[in-house]
Coordinates of C-alpha atoms in Angstrom, one line a residue:
X1 CA 34.3 -63.1 -3.7
X2 CA 32.4 -59.8 -4.4
X3 CA 32.6 -60.1 -8.2
X4 CA 32.0 -63.8 -8.4
X5 CA 28.8 -63.7 -6.3
X6 CA 27.3 -61.3 -8.7
X7 CA 27.7 -63.6 -11.7
X8 CA 24.5 -65.6 -12.1
X9 CA 24.9 -66.2 -15.8
X10 CA 27.3 -65.5 -18.7
X11 CA 25.7 -62.2 -19.7
X12 CA 26.6 -60.7 -16.2
X13 CA 30.2 -60.7 -17.6
X14 CA 29.3 -58.1 -20.2
X15 CA 29.1 -55.2 -17.7
X16 CA 32.6 -55.8 -16.2
X17 CA 35.6 -53.7 -17.3
X18 CA 39.1 -55.0 -17.9
X19 CA 40.3 -54.5 -14.3
X20 CA 37.1 -56.1 -12.9
X21 CA 37.7 -59.1 -15.2
X22 CA 41.2 -59.5 -13.8
X23 CA 39.8 -59.4 -10.3
X24 CA 37.1 -61.9 -11.2
X25 CA 39.8 -64.3 -12.4
X26 CA 41.7 -64.0 -9.2
X27 CA 38.5 -64.6 -7.2
X28 CA 37.7 -67.7 -9.3
X29 CA 41.1 -69.2 -8.6
X30 CA 40.8 -68.6 -4.9
X31 CA 37.3 -70.1 -4.9
X32 CA 38.6 -73.2 -6.8
X33 CA 41.5 -73.8 -4.4
X34 CA 39.3 -73.4 -1.4
X35 CA 36.4 -75.6 -2.7
X36 CA 38.3 -78.4 -4.5
X37 CA 40.8 -78.8 -1.6
X38 CA 37.8 -79.8 0.6
X39 CA 36.1 -82.2 -1.8
X40 CA 38.8 -83.4 -4.2
X41 CA 38.5 -83.1 -7.9
X42 CA 40.2 -81.7 -11.0
X43 CA 42.0 -78.7 -9.7
X44 CA 45.0 -78.1 -12.0
X45 CA 43.1 -78.1 -15.3
X46 CA 40.6 -75.6 -14.1
X47 CA 43.2 -73.2 -12.7
X48 CA 44.6 -73.1 -16.2
X49 CA 41.5 -72.1 -18.1
X50 CA 40.1 -69.3 -15.9
X51 CA 40.8 -66.4 -18.3
X52 CA 40.0 -68.6 -21.4
X53 CA 36.6 -69.5 -20.0
X54 CA 35.8 -65.9 -19.1
X55 CA 36.7 -64.8 -22.7
X56 CA 34.6 -67.6 -24.2
X57 CA 31.5 -66.6 -22.4
X58 CA 32.0 -62.9 -23.2
X59 CA 32.4 -63.5 -26.9
X60 CA 29.9 -66.3 -27.4
X61 CA 26.3 -66.4 -26.1
X62 CA 25.7 -69.8 -24.5
X63 CA 23.4 -71.7 -24.6
X64 CA 22.4 -70.5 -28.1
X65 CA 26.1 -70.8 -29.1
X66 CA 27.2 -74.3 -28.1
X67 CA 30.4 -74.3 -26.1
X68 CA 31.7 -77.9 -26.0
X69 CA 34.4 -79.2 -23.7
X70 CA 36.8 -82.1 -24.3
X71 CA 37.0 -84.0 -21.9
X72 CA 35.0 -81.8 -19.5
X73 CA 37.2 -82.0 -16.4
X74 CA 38.2 -78.4 -17.1
X75 CA 34.5 -77.2 -16.9
X76 CA 34.5 -76.0 -13.3
X77 CA 35.0 -72.4 -14.3
X78 CA 32.2 -72.8 -16.9
X79 CA 29.9 -74.0 -14.1
X80 CA 30.7 -71.0 -12.0
X81 CA 30.0 -68.6 -14.8
X82 CA 26.7 -70.3 -15.6
X83 CA 25.2 -70.0 -12.2
X84 CA 26.5 -73.1 -10.3
X85 CA 28.5 -71.9 -7.4
X86 CA 27.7 -74.5 -4.7
X87 CA 30.7 -76.8 -4.8
X88 CA 30.2 -78.2 -1.3
X89 CA 29.2 -81.6 -2.6
X90 CA 31.2 -81.7 -5.8
X91 CA 31.3 -85.2 -7.2
X92 CA 29.2 -86.5 -4.3
X93 CA 25.7 -87.8 -4.3
X94 CA 23.3 -84.9 -4.8
X95 CA 26.1 -82.4 -5.6
X96 CA 27.6 -81.1 -8.8
X97 CA 29.1 -83.5 -11.3
X98 CA 32.8 -83.2 -12.0
X99 CA 32.0 -83.0 -15.7
X100 CA 29.4 -81.1 -17.8
X101 CA 25.9 -82.5 -17.0
X102 CA 22.8 -81.9 -19.0
X103 CA 20.7 -82.4 -15.9
X104 CA 22.5 -79.5 -14.2
X105 CA 22.3 -76.8 -16.9
X106 CA 21.2 -76.0 -20.4
X107 CA 24.8 -74.6 -20.9
X108 CA 26.2 -78.2 -20.8
X109 CA 26.2 -80.2 -24.0
X110 CA 28.6 -83.2 -23.8
X111 CA 28.6 -85.5 -20.7
X112 CA 31.0 -88.1 -22.1
X113 CA 34.3 -87.5 -20.4
X114 CA 36.4 -89.7 -22.7
X115 CA 38.9 -87.6 -24.6
X116 CA 39.2 -86.6 -28.3
X117 CA 35.5 -86.7 -29.0
X118 CA 34.6 -83.0 -29.0
X119 CA 35.6 -82.3 -32.6
X120 CA 33.2 -85.0 -33.9
X121 CA 30.4 -83.5 -31.8
X122 CA 31.3 -80.0 -33.1
X123 CA 31.3 -81.2 -36.7
X124 CA 27.8 -82.7 -36.3
X125 CA 26.4 -79.6 -34.6
X126 CA 27.9 -77.3 -37.2
X127 CA 26.3 -79.4 -40.0
X128 CA 23.0 -79.3 -38.2
X129 CA 23.2 -75.5 -37.9
X130 CA 24.0 -75.2 -41.6
X131 CA 21.1 -77.5 -42.7
X132 CA 18.6 -75.8 -40.5
X133 CA 19.7 -72.3 -41.4
X134 CA 20.7 -71.3 -37.9
X135 CA 23.3 -68.6 -37.3
X136 CA 24.4 -69.9 -33.9
X137 CA 28.0 -70.7 -33.3
X138 CA 29.7 -73.9 -32.3
X139 CA 32.9 -73.7 -30.2
X140 CA 34.9 -76.8 -29.4
X141 CA 37.6 -76.5 -26.6
X142 CA 40.2 -79.3 -26.9
X143 CA 43.5 -79.8 -25.1
X144 CA 46.7 -80.5 -26.8
X145 CA 46.7 -83.9 -25.0
X146 CA 43.3 -84.8 -26.6
X147 CA 44.7 -83.8 -30.0
X148 CA 46.9 -86.9 -29.7
X149 CA 43.8 -89.0 -30.2
X150 CA 43.0 -90.3 -33.6
X151 CA 39.4 -89.4 -33.4
X152 CA 40.3 -85.7 -33.2
X153 CA 42.2 -86.0 -36.5
X154 CA 39.4 -87.9 -38.2
X155 CA 37.1 -85.1 -37.3
X156 CA 39.5 -82.4 -38.4
X157 CA 39.7 -84.1 -41.8
X158 CA 35.9 -83.7 -42.2
X159 CA 35.7 -80.2 -40.6
X160 CA 38.3 -78.9 -43.0
X161 CA 36.4 -80.2 -46.0
X162 CA 33.7 -77.6 -45.5
X163 CA 35.5 -74.3 -45.8
X164 CA 32.2 -72.3 -45.6
X165 CA 30.9 -74.0 -42.4
X166 CA 31.6 -71.8 -39.3
X167 CA 33.2 -73.7 -36.5
X168 CA 35.6 -72.4 -33.9
X169 CA 38.2 -74.8 -32.4
X170 CA 40.0 -73.6 -29.3
X171 CA 43.2 -75.5 -28.7
X172 CA 43.9 -75.2 -25.0
X173 CA 47.7 -75.9 -25.1
X174 CA 49.2 -76.5 -21.7
X175 CA 51.6 -79.2 -22.6
X176 CA 49.8 -81.7 -20.3
X177 CA 47.0 -84.2 -20.6
X178 CA 47.3 -86.2 -17.4
X179 CA 51.0 -86.3 -17.8
X180 CA 53.2 -84.1 -20.1
X181 CA 51.9 -84.4 -23.7
X182 CA 54.2 -86.3 -25.9
X183 CA 54.5 -87.1 -29.6
X184 CA 55.0 -85.4 -32.9
X185 CA 52.0 -83.0 -32.5
X186 CA 53.3 -82.0 -29.1
X187 CA 56.7 -81.1 -30.6
X188 CA 55.0 -79.1 -33.3
X189 CA 52.9 -77.1 -30.8
X190 CA 56.0 -76.6 -28.8
X191 CA 57.7 -75.0 -31.8
X192 CA 54.7 -72.7 -32.3
X193 CA 54.9 -71.7 -28.6
X194 CA 58.5 -70.6 -29.0
X195 CA 58.4 -68.9 -32.5
X196 CA 57.0 -65.5 -33.2
X197 CA 53.9 -65.8 -35.4
X198 CA 53.7 -64.3 -38.9
X199 CA 50.9 -62.0 -37.7
X200 CA 53.4 -60.1 -35.5
X201 CA 55.9 -60.0 -38.3
X202 CA 53.4 -58.6 -40.8
X203 CA 52.2 -56.1 -38.3
X204 CA 55.7 -54.7 -37.8
X205 CA 56.4 -54.8 -41.6
X206 CA 53.1 -53.0 -42.3
X207 CA 54.0 -50.3 -39.8
X208 CA 57.3 -49.6 -41.5
X209 CA 56.1 -49.9 -45.1
X210 CA 53.1 -47.7 -44.7
X211 CA 55.4 -44.9 -43.7
X212 CA 57.3 -45.4 -47.0
X213 CA 56.0 -43.1 -49.8
X214 CA 54.6 -44.5 -53.0
X215 CA 55.9 -48.1 -52.9
X216 CA 55.2 -48.9 -49.2
X217 CA 51.5 -49.9 -49.5
X218 CA 51.8 -51.9 -52.7
X219 CA 54.8 -53.7 -51.4
X220 CA 52.9 -54.6 -48.2
X221 CA 50.0 -56.0 -50.2
X222 CA 52.4 -58.1 -52.2
X223 CA 53.9 -59.5 -49.0
X224 CA 50.5 -60.1 -47.5
X225 CA 49.5 -62.0 -50.6
X226 CA 52.5 -64.2 -50.1
X227 CA 51.6 -64.8 -46.5
X228 CA 51.5 -68.6 -46.9
X229 CA 55.2 -68.6 -47.8
X230 CA 55.9 -66.3 -44.9
X231 CA 54.0 -68.5 -42.5
X232 CA 56.0 -71.6 -43.5
X233 CA 59.2 -69.6 -43.2
X234 CA 58.5 -68.0 -39.9
X235 CA 56.4 -70.5 -38.0
X236 CA 55.3 -74.1 -38.8
X237 CA 51.7 -73.3 -38.1
X238 CA 51.0 -74.3 -41.8
X239 CA 50.1 -77.8 -40.6
X240 CA 46.6 -76.6 -39.7
X241 CA 46.1 -74.4 -42.7
X242 CA 47.3 -77.1 -45.0
X243 CA 44.2 -79.0 -43.8
X244 CA 42.1 -76.0 -44.8
X245 CA 41.7 -74.5 -41.3
X246 CA 42.3 -70.9 -40.6
X247 CA 44.8 -70.5 -37.8
X248 CA 44.9 -67.8 -35.1
X249 CA 47.7 -67.7 -32.6
X250 CA 49.5 -68.6 -30.5
X251 CA 47.6 -66.5 -28.0
X252 CA 48.4 -65.9 -24.3
X253 CA 45.5 -67.8 -22.8
X254 CA 45.8 -65.8 -19.5
X255 CA 45.3 -62.4 -21.3
X256 CA 41.6 -62.0 -21.4
X257 CA 41.7 -59.1 -23.8
X258 CA 44.0 -61.0 -26.2
X259 CA 41.8 -64.1 -26.1
X260 CA 38.7 -62.1 -26.6
X261 CA 40.2 -60.4 -29.6
X262 CA 41.2 -63.7 -31.2
X263 CA 37.8 -65.3 -30.5
X264 CA 36.1 -62.3 -32.1
X265 CA 38.1 -62.6 -35.2
X266 CA 37.3 -66.3 -35.3
X267 CA 33.7 -65.6 -34.8
X268 CA 33.5 -63.4 -37.8
X269 CA 35.2 -65.8 -40.1
X270 CA 32.8 -67.8 -42.1
X271 CA 34.6 -71.2 -41.9
X272 CA 36.5 -73.4 -39.6
X273 CA 39.1 -71.6 -37.4
X274 CA 41.7 -72.8 -34.9
X275 CA 42.4 -70.5 -32.0
X276 CA 45.6 -71.7 -30.4
X277 CA 45.8 -70.6 -26.7
X278 CA 48.8 -71.1 -24.5
X279 CA 47.8 -71.8 -20.8
X280 CA 49.5 -73.1 -17.7
X281 CA 48.0 -76.0 -15.9
X282 CA 47.7 -75.2 -12.2
X283 CA 48.3 -71.5 -12.7
X284 CA 48.2 -69.3 -9.7
X285 CA 48.5 -72.0 -7.1
X286 CA 52.2 -72.8 -6.3
X287 CA 51.7 -76.4 -5.0
X288 CA 50.1 -77.2 -8.3
X289 CA 52.7 -75.3 -10.4
X290 CA 55.5 -77.2 -8.6
X291 CA 54.0 -80.6 -9.0
X292 CA 56.1 -82.3 -11.6
X293 CA 53.8 -85.4 -11.9
X294 CA 50.5 -83.9 -13.3
X295 CA 50.1 -80.3 -11.9
X296 CA 47.4 -81.5 -9.5
X297 CA 45.3 -82.9 -12.4
X298 CA 43.0 -84.7 -10.0
X299 CA 43.3 -84.6 -6.2
X300 CA 41.9 -86.0 -3.1
X301 CA 41.1 -83.5 -0.3
X302 CA 44.2 -81.5 0.5
X303 CA 45.3 -78.7 2.9
X304 CA 44.8 -75.5 0.8
X305 CA 47.9 -73.8 2.0
X306 CA 50.4 -76.6 1.5
X307 CA 48.7 -78.8 -1.1
X308 CA 49.5 -81.9 1.1
X309 CA 46.9 -84.7 1.5
X310 CA 44.7 -84.4 4.5
X311 CA 45.0 -88.1 5.2
X312 CA 47.6 -90.6 4.2
X313 CA 45.9 -93.6 2.5
X314 CA 47.2 -97.1 2.7
X315 CA 48.6 -99.0 -0.4
X316 CA 46.3 -98.9 -3.3
X317 CA 45.7 -101.4 -6.2
X318 CA 47.6 -99.2 -8.6
X319 CA 50.8 -99.0 -6.5
X320 CA 50.7 -102.8 -6.0
X321 CA 50.7 -103.3 -9.8
X322 CA 53.4 -100.7 -10.2
X323 CA 55.7 -102.3 -7.8
X324 CA 55.2 -105.7 -9.3
X325 CA 55.8 -104.4 -12.8
X326 CA 59.1 -102.9 -11.7
X327 CA 60.1 -106.3 -10.3
X328 CA 59.0 -108.1 -13.5
X329 CA 61.0 -105.6 -15.5
X330 CA 64.2 -106.5 -13.5
X331 CA 63.6 -110.2 -14.1
X332 CA 62.6 -110.2 -17.8
X333 CA 64.1 -108.0 -20.5
X334 CA 61.2 -108.7 -22.8
X335 CA 58.6 -107.0 -20.6
X336 CA 57.6 -103.6 -22.0
X337 CA 54.9 -101.2 -20.9
X338 CA 52.4 -99.1 -22.9
X339 CA 50.2 -96.3 -21.5
X340 CA 47.8 -93.9 -23.1
X341 CA 48.9 -90.5 -21.7
X342 CA 48.5 -91.8 -18.1
X343 CA 51.9 -93.0 -17.0
X344 CA 51.5 -91.9 -13.4
X345 CA 47.7 -92.6 -12.9
X346 CA 48.1 -96.3 -13.9
X347 CA 51.2 -96.8 -11.8
X348 CA 54.0 -97.0 -14.4
X349 CA 56.2 -94.2 -13.0
X350 CA 58.7 -96.5 -11.3
X351 CA 59.0 -98.8 -14.3
X352 CA 59.5 -95.8 -16.6
X353 CA 62.2 -94.4 -14.3
X354 CA 64.1 -97.7 -14.2
X355 CA 63.6 -98.7 -17.9
X356 CA 62.8 -95.5 -19.9
X357 CA 63.6 -97.3 -23.1
X358 CA 61.0 -100.0 -22.4
X359 CA 57.9 -97.8 -21.8
X360 CA 55.8 -96.2 -24.6
X361 CA 53.3 -93.4 -23.9
X362 CA 51.2 -93.3 -27.1
X363 CA 49.1 -90.3 -26.1
X364 CA 45.3 -90.6 -25.9
X365 CA 45.2 -93.4 -28.4
X366 CA 44.0 -96.6 -27.0
X367 CA 43.3 -98.2 -30.4
X368 CA 46.9 -97.5 -31.4
X369 CA 48.2 -98.8 -28.1
X370 CA 46.5 -102.2 -28.7
X371 CA 47.7 -102.6 -32.3
X372 CA 51.2 -101.4 -31.4
X373 CA 51.2 -104.0 -28.6
X374 CA 50.4 -106.7 -31.2
X375 CA 53.4 -105.6 -33.2
X376 CA 55.7 -105.6 -30.1
X377 CA 54.5 -109.1 -29.3
X378 CA 55.1 -110.3 -32.8
X379 CA 58.6 -108.8 -32.5
X380 CA 59.4 -111.1 -29.6
X381 CA 58.5 -108.8 -26.6
X382 CA 55.7 -109.1 -24.0
X383 CA 53.8 -105.8 -23.8
X384 CA 51.7 -104.8 -20.8
X385 CA 49.1 -102.2 -21.8
X386 CA 47.9 -100.4 -18.7
X387 CA 44.7 -98.3 -19.0
X388 CA 41.6 -97.5 -17.0
X389 CA 39.0 -100.2 -17.6
X390 CA 36.5 -97.8 -19.1
X391 CA 39.0 -96.6 -21.7
X392 CA 39.7 -100.1 -23.1
X393 CA 36.1 -100.0 -24.5
X394 CA 37.6 -97.8 -27.2
X395 CA 40.0 -100.5 -28.4
X396 CA 37.7 -103.5 -28.6
X397 CA 38.2 -104.1 -32.3
X398 CA 41.9 -104.0 -32.0
X399 CA 41.9 -106.5 -29.0
X400 CA 39.7 -108.8 -31.1
X401 CA 41.2 -108.6 -34.6
X402 CA 44.8 -107.5 -34.0
X403 CA 45.7 -109.2 -30.7
X404 CA 43.5 -112.2 -30.3
X405 CA 43.1 -113.2 -34.0
X406 CA 46.9 -113.2 -34.3
X407 CA 47.4 -115.0 -31.0
X408 CA 49.6 -112.3 -29.7
X409 CA 50.8 -112.5 -26.1
X410 CA 49.7 -109.1 -24.8
X411 CA 48.6 -108.4 -21.2
X412 CA 46.0 -105.7 -20.6
X413 CA 46.0 -104.3 -17.1
X414 CA 42.7 -102.5 -16.3
X415 CA 42.7 -100.1 -13.4
X416 CA 39.5 -98.6 -11.9
X417 CA 37.5 -101.7 -12.8
X418 CA 33.9 -101.9 -11.4
X419 CA 32.1 -99.0 -9.7
X420 CA 34.4 -96.0 -9.4
X421 CA 31.7 -93.6 -8.3
X422 CA 32.7 -90.0 -8.1
X423 CA 33.7 -89.4 -11.7
X424 CA 30.2 -90.6 -12.9
X425 CA 28.8 -92.7 -15.6
X426 CA 31.6 -92.5 -18.2
X427 CA 34.3 -93.6 -15.7
X428 CA 32.7 -96.7 -14.1
X429 CA 34.6 -99.7 -15.3
X430 CA 31.5 -101.8 -15.7
X431 CA 31.7 -103.0 -19.3
X432 CA 35.1 -104.6 -19.7
X433 CA 34.3 -108.2 -18.8
X434 CA 31.0 -108.1 -20.8
X435 CA 32.9 -106.8 -23.9
X436 CA 36.0 -108.9 -23.5
X437 CA 34.5 -112.3 -22.7
X438 CA 33.3 -112.6 -26.4
X439 CA 37.0 -112.5 -27.6
X440 CA 38.2 -116.0 -28.5
X441 CA 41.1 -117.3 -26.5
X442 CA 41.2 -114.4 -24.0
X443 CA 41.9 -115.0 -20.4
X444 CA 40.6 -112.6 -17.7
X445 CA 41.8 -112.5 -14.2
X446 CA 40.1 -110.6 -11.3
X447 CA 42.4 -110.5 -8.3
X448 CA 40.8 -110.2 -4.9
X449 CA 43.7 -108.7 -3.0
X450 CA 47.3 -107.4 -3.4
X451 CA 48.8 -110.9 -3.2
X452 CA 46.6 -112.0 -6.1
X453 CA 47.4 -108.9 -8.2
X454 CA 51.1 -109.9 -7.9
X455 CA 50.4 -113.6 -8.6
X456 CA 48.0 -113.2 -11.4
X457 CA 50.0 -110.5 -13.2
X458 CA 52.9 -113.0 -13.3
X459 CA 50.5 -115.7 -14.6
X460 CA 49.3 -113.3 -17.2
X461 CA 52.7 -112.3 -18.6
X462 CA 53.6 -116.0 -18.8
X463 CA 51.0 -116.5 -21.6
X464 CA 52.6 -115.8 -25.0
X465 CA 49.9 -117.0 -27.4
X466 CA 46.8 -115.1 -26.4
X467 CA 45.6 -111.8 -24.8
X468 CA 45.4 -111.8 -21.0
X469 CA 43.6 -109.3 -18.8
X470 CA 44.2 -108.4 -15.2
X471 CA 41.5 -106.1 -13.8
X472 CA 41.2 -104.5 -10.4
X473 CA 39.4 -101.8 -8.4
X474 CA 40.1 -98.1 -7.6
X475 CA 41.5 -96.9 -4.4
X476 CA 42.9 -98.7 -1.3
X477 CA 43.5 -102.4 -1.4
X478 CA 42.2 -104.2 1.7
X479 CA 43.8 -107.0 3.8
X480 CA 44.7 -110.3 2.2
X481 CA 41.8 -112.7 1.8
X482 CA 43.4 -116.2 2.4
X483 CA 42.2 -119.3 0.7
X484 CA 41.3 -122.4 2.8
X485 CA 41.5 -124.8 -0.1
X486 CA 41.8 -125.2 -3.9
X487 CA 39.5 -126.9 -6.4
X488 CA 40.9 -127.0 -9.8
X489 CA 42.3 -123.5 -10.4
X490 CA 39.7 -121.9 -8.0
X491 CA 40.5 -120.8 -4.5
X492 CA 38.0 -121.9 -1.8
X493 CA 37.5 -118.9 0.6
X494 CA 35.0 -120.6 2.8
X495 CA 33.7 -124.1 3.2
X496 CA 30.5 -125.0 4.9
X497 CA 30.8 -126.2 8.5
X498 CA 30.0 -129.9 9.2
X499 CA 30.5 -131.0 5.6
X500 CA 26.8 -131.2 4.6
X501 CA 26.0 -133.7 1.8
X502 CA 24.6 -130.9 -0.3
X503 CA 25.3 -127.3 0.8
X504 CA 22.7 -124.8 -0.1
X505 CA 24.6 -122.1 -1.9
X506 CA 27.8 -121.9 -4.0
X507 CA 28.9 -118.3 -3.9
X508 CA 31.2 -117.4 -6.8
X509 CA 33.1 -114.3 -5.8
X510 CA 34.7 -112.1 -8.4
X511 CA 37.7 -109.9 -7.7
X512 CA 37.6 -107.2 -5.0
X513 CA 34.1 -108.3 -3.9
X514 CA 35.6 -111.3 -1.9
X515 CA 35.1 -109.6 1.5
X516 CA 31.5 -108.9 0.6
X517 CA 30.9 -112.5 -0.4
X518 CA 32.4 -113.7 2.9
X519 CA 30.0 -111.3 4.7
X520 CA 27.1 -112.6 2.7
X521 CA 28.1 -116.2 3.6
X522 CA 28.2 -115.2 7.3
X523 CA 24.7 -113.6 7.1
X524 CA 23.4 -116.7 5.4
X525 CA 24.9 -118.9 8.0
X526 CA 23.1 -117.0 10.7
X527 CA 19.9 -118.0 8.9
X528 CA 20.9 -121.7 8.8
X529 CA 21.8 -121.6 5.2
X530 CA 25.1 -123.4 4.3
X531 CA 27.4 -122.0 1.7
X532 CA 30.7 -122.5 -0.1
X533 CA 32.6 -119.4 -1.3
X534 CA 35.0 -119.7 -4.2
X535 CA 37.1 -117.2 -6.1
X536 CA 37.6 -118.5 -9.6
X537 CA 40.7 -116.2 -10.0
X538 CA 40.5 -116.5 -13.8
X539 CA 36.9 -115.8 -14.7
X540 CA 37.5 -116.5 -18.4
X541 CA 37.7 -119.3 -19.4
X542 CA 35.4 -120.8 -16.8
X543 CA 37.2 -123.4 -14.7
X544 CA 36.2 -126.9 -15.7
X545 CA 35.8 -127.9 -12.1
X546 CA 33.1 -125.2 -11.5
X547 CA 30.1 -127.1 -13.1
X548 CA 30.6 -130.3 -11.1
X549 CA 31.1 -128.2 -8.0
X550 CA 27.9 -126.3 -8.8
X551 CA 26.0 -129.6 -9.2
X552 CA 26.8 -130.4 -5.5
X553 CA 24.9 -127.3 -4.4
X554 CA 21.2 -126.3 -4.5
X555 CA 21.8 -122.8 -6.0
X556 CA 24.7 -120.9 -7.5
X557 CA 25.1 -117.2 -6.8
X558 CA 27.6 -115.0 -8.7
X559 CA 28.7 -111.6 -7.4
X560 CA 30.6 -109.2 -9.6
X561 CA 31.4 -105.5 -10.1
X562 CA 30.6 -105.6 -13.8
X563 CA 27.4 -105.2 -15.8
X564 CA 25.1 -108.2 -15.4
X565 CA 24.5 -108.4 -19.2
X566 CA 27.2 -110.6 -20.6
X567 CA 29.1 -110.6 -17.3
X568 CA 30.6 -113.4 -15.3
X569 CA 27.2 -114.6 -14.1
X570 CA 26.0 -115.0 -17.7
X571 CA 29.2 -116.9 -18.6
X572 CA 28.9 -119.2 -15.6
X573 CA 25.3 -119.9 -16.5
X574 CA 26.3 -120.8 -20.1
X575 CA 29.0 -123.2 -18.7
X576 CA 26.4 -124.9 -16.5
X577 CA 24.1 -125.4 -19.4
X578 CA 26.9 -126.7 -21.6
X579 CA 27.8 -129.2 -18.8
X580 CA 24.0 -130.1 -18.4
X581 CA 24.1 -129.0 -14.8
X582 CA 20.6 -128.0 -13.9
X583 CA 21.1 -125.9 -10.9
X584 CA 19.3 -122.5 -10.4
X585 CA 21.6 -119.5 -10.7
X586 CA 21.2 -115.9 -9.5
X587 CA 23.6 -113.3 -10.7
X588 CA 24.3 -110.1 -8.8
X589 CA 26.2 -107.2 -10.5
X590 CA 25.8 -103.8 -11.9
X591 CA 22.5 -103.0 -13.6
X592 CA 22.8 -102.1 -17.2
X593 CA 22.3 -98.4 -16.8
X594 CA 24.4 -95.2 -16.5
X595 CA 25.1 -94.6 -12.8
X596 CA 24.9 -91.2 -11.2
X597 CA 28.1 -89.9 -9.6
X598 CA 28.7 -90.4 -5.9
X599 CA 31.0 -92.3 -3.6
X600 CA 31.6 -96.0 -4.4
X601 CA 29.8 -96.9 -1.2
X602 CA 26.8 -94.7 -2.1
X603 CA 26.6 -96.1 -5.6
X604 CA 26.9 -99.7 -4.5
X605 CA 24.1 -99.1 -2.0
X606 CA 21.9 -97.5 -4.6
X607 CA 22.1 -100.5 -6.9
X608 CA 21.7 -103.0 -4.2
X609 CA 25.2 -104.5 -4.5
X610 CA 25.7 -104.8 -0.7
X611 CA 26.0 -107.9 1.5
X612 CA 22.7 -107.4 3.4
X613 CA 20.8 -106.8 0.1
X614 CA 22.2 -109.9 -1.6
X615 CA 21.9 -112.1 1.5
X616 CA 18.3 -111.1 1.8
X617 CA 17.5 -112.1 -1.8
X618 CA 19.5 -115.3 -1.6
X619 CA 17.6 -116.3 1.6
X620 CA 14.4 -115.9 -0.3
X621 CA 15.6 -118.0 -3.2
X622 CA 16.8 -120.8 -0.8
X623 CA 13.5 -120.7 1.0
X624 CA 11.6 -121.3 -2.2
X625 CA 14.0 -124.0 -3.3
X626 CA 13.7 -125.6 0.2
X627 CA 10.0 -125.8 -0.1
X628 CA 10.3 -127.3 -3.6
X629 CA 12.8 -129.9 -2.5
X630 CA 10.6 -130.8 0.5
X631 CA 7.6 -131.2 -1.8
X632 CA 9.6 -133.4 -4.2
X633 CA 10.9 -135.5 -1.3
X634 CA 7.4 -135.9 0.1
X635 CA 6.1 -136.9 -3.3
X636 CA 8.8 -139.6 -3.7
X637 CA 8.0 -141.1 -0.3
X638 CA 4.3 -141.2 -1.0
X639 CA 4.9 -143.2 -4.2

């Protein structure tokens, strides 16, 4: 790593010659494979942008020039070149974030790792530069997958309107987002990749004509003046220039000299320019190059030589859903699946293989996914829209006005709900229940184990006149948590021993936190505090049997892996007020703040969402209530 260790900042690249840059690129790839194989992280995307990132930092002078990354998971090389080479605790507490982070470096601008936003950022920064008279450059790096998102095209429409406002857009075209990029834009870019550009044609023509006496030069100028027609004839890159955007490319994204030359031309152009670079996701690491699923987009720790996982995990929530979807597909021809460029990550691979005509990958376009699902439902089908919980935030209006208002039977399956941890603030699925519970008619299920995922998914797809939601956690699914009884539609997970007339605590357990709630109950029992633990299964609407059950307890405690504001606790409290049940309620959940990256366990401990923390606080509440009830009883007897 001789060259890499001498890079403390981008300007250290300036003194390297062509061969040294090639050696540096090789060192960076070796470093990434070694480091990320130990910690896990986004390996494939970063292996694909090594030369591109080197060229960007040689041509542009960050941080004065703003280099913006969409979605940021391909920023590891950028981190290395800006002085951050300690990857030992990548994505762990106290270590580097897996995305750009303003707290880490002045070279990082955008922390939001939701795709298709970078062009909006770039448009705003370019406008700010223009209004404030600054000559700094704005460079937006966006993948071909992120270009399938509608926000990217909304931004392009605005960017193209100002032909004298400098802005460089680098399209990192590797044919992949999480999964292979699909859609009309992908087909267009594929055509560009396989067609010689008009620049090469004109270069060859000029070489011939300039050797022709008298008429050669005038004829070349005539041809060059007609370049728009030539472009449309030779390559369909005119789509971008029809928008008013100068187009440069396609460029071999692994040829540093070629990328630098293209970026220098774009830098000199006084207007918006697209630089189209062709790269290979996972380049230089054969296990990634041979991975047909996602080219090692995101990995757990692996053996660096083989690319095989270091440990075989048990079944996870995603695979349980995927297997049940496959079974439902066999049983019901009306079941169709929709995903937003994440077929494999959300568990739909088996369904897609069995029923390819019944799965729709809409690209990174969650809003379109929801509206299209409304159309499918209106057409007599039952769509299942599978996305990460944090990404459904982007489609709230469509869930509300297109699905719910029209009473469409659409099931939204939310993976990675609650604290996800290592991917940081933008990936925690902590807003979905707060956002969705305001939707009229919606029904939200939070399964506690694999059996409940299967059962509640079936209950959800049986609803044909309202949106339904099934949300579950990230990672391995634990053992089954059996019910010991049923009250209304709620499962009783633990009943107080000895059948006390009025138990102290009603613990309302939400989803995957059921084992924690049982642990809390055991800790309370050790303090002589009696408790009932129930799993409402469907948290919205509130089960009508919950208020009368709450009235038979001294205090109600809700525990959820969602934000406390507008969460299940708030909804239960409202239901108790509506039923005129005057029982104190304590709600435990995620504080309404952006959480630092770290393991799920570390994050949960940091926010106090652990069994000992909650049991300690509940013990204090019961102690106060016990004193109050004792005083009231004494007052009654004295009268």
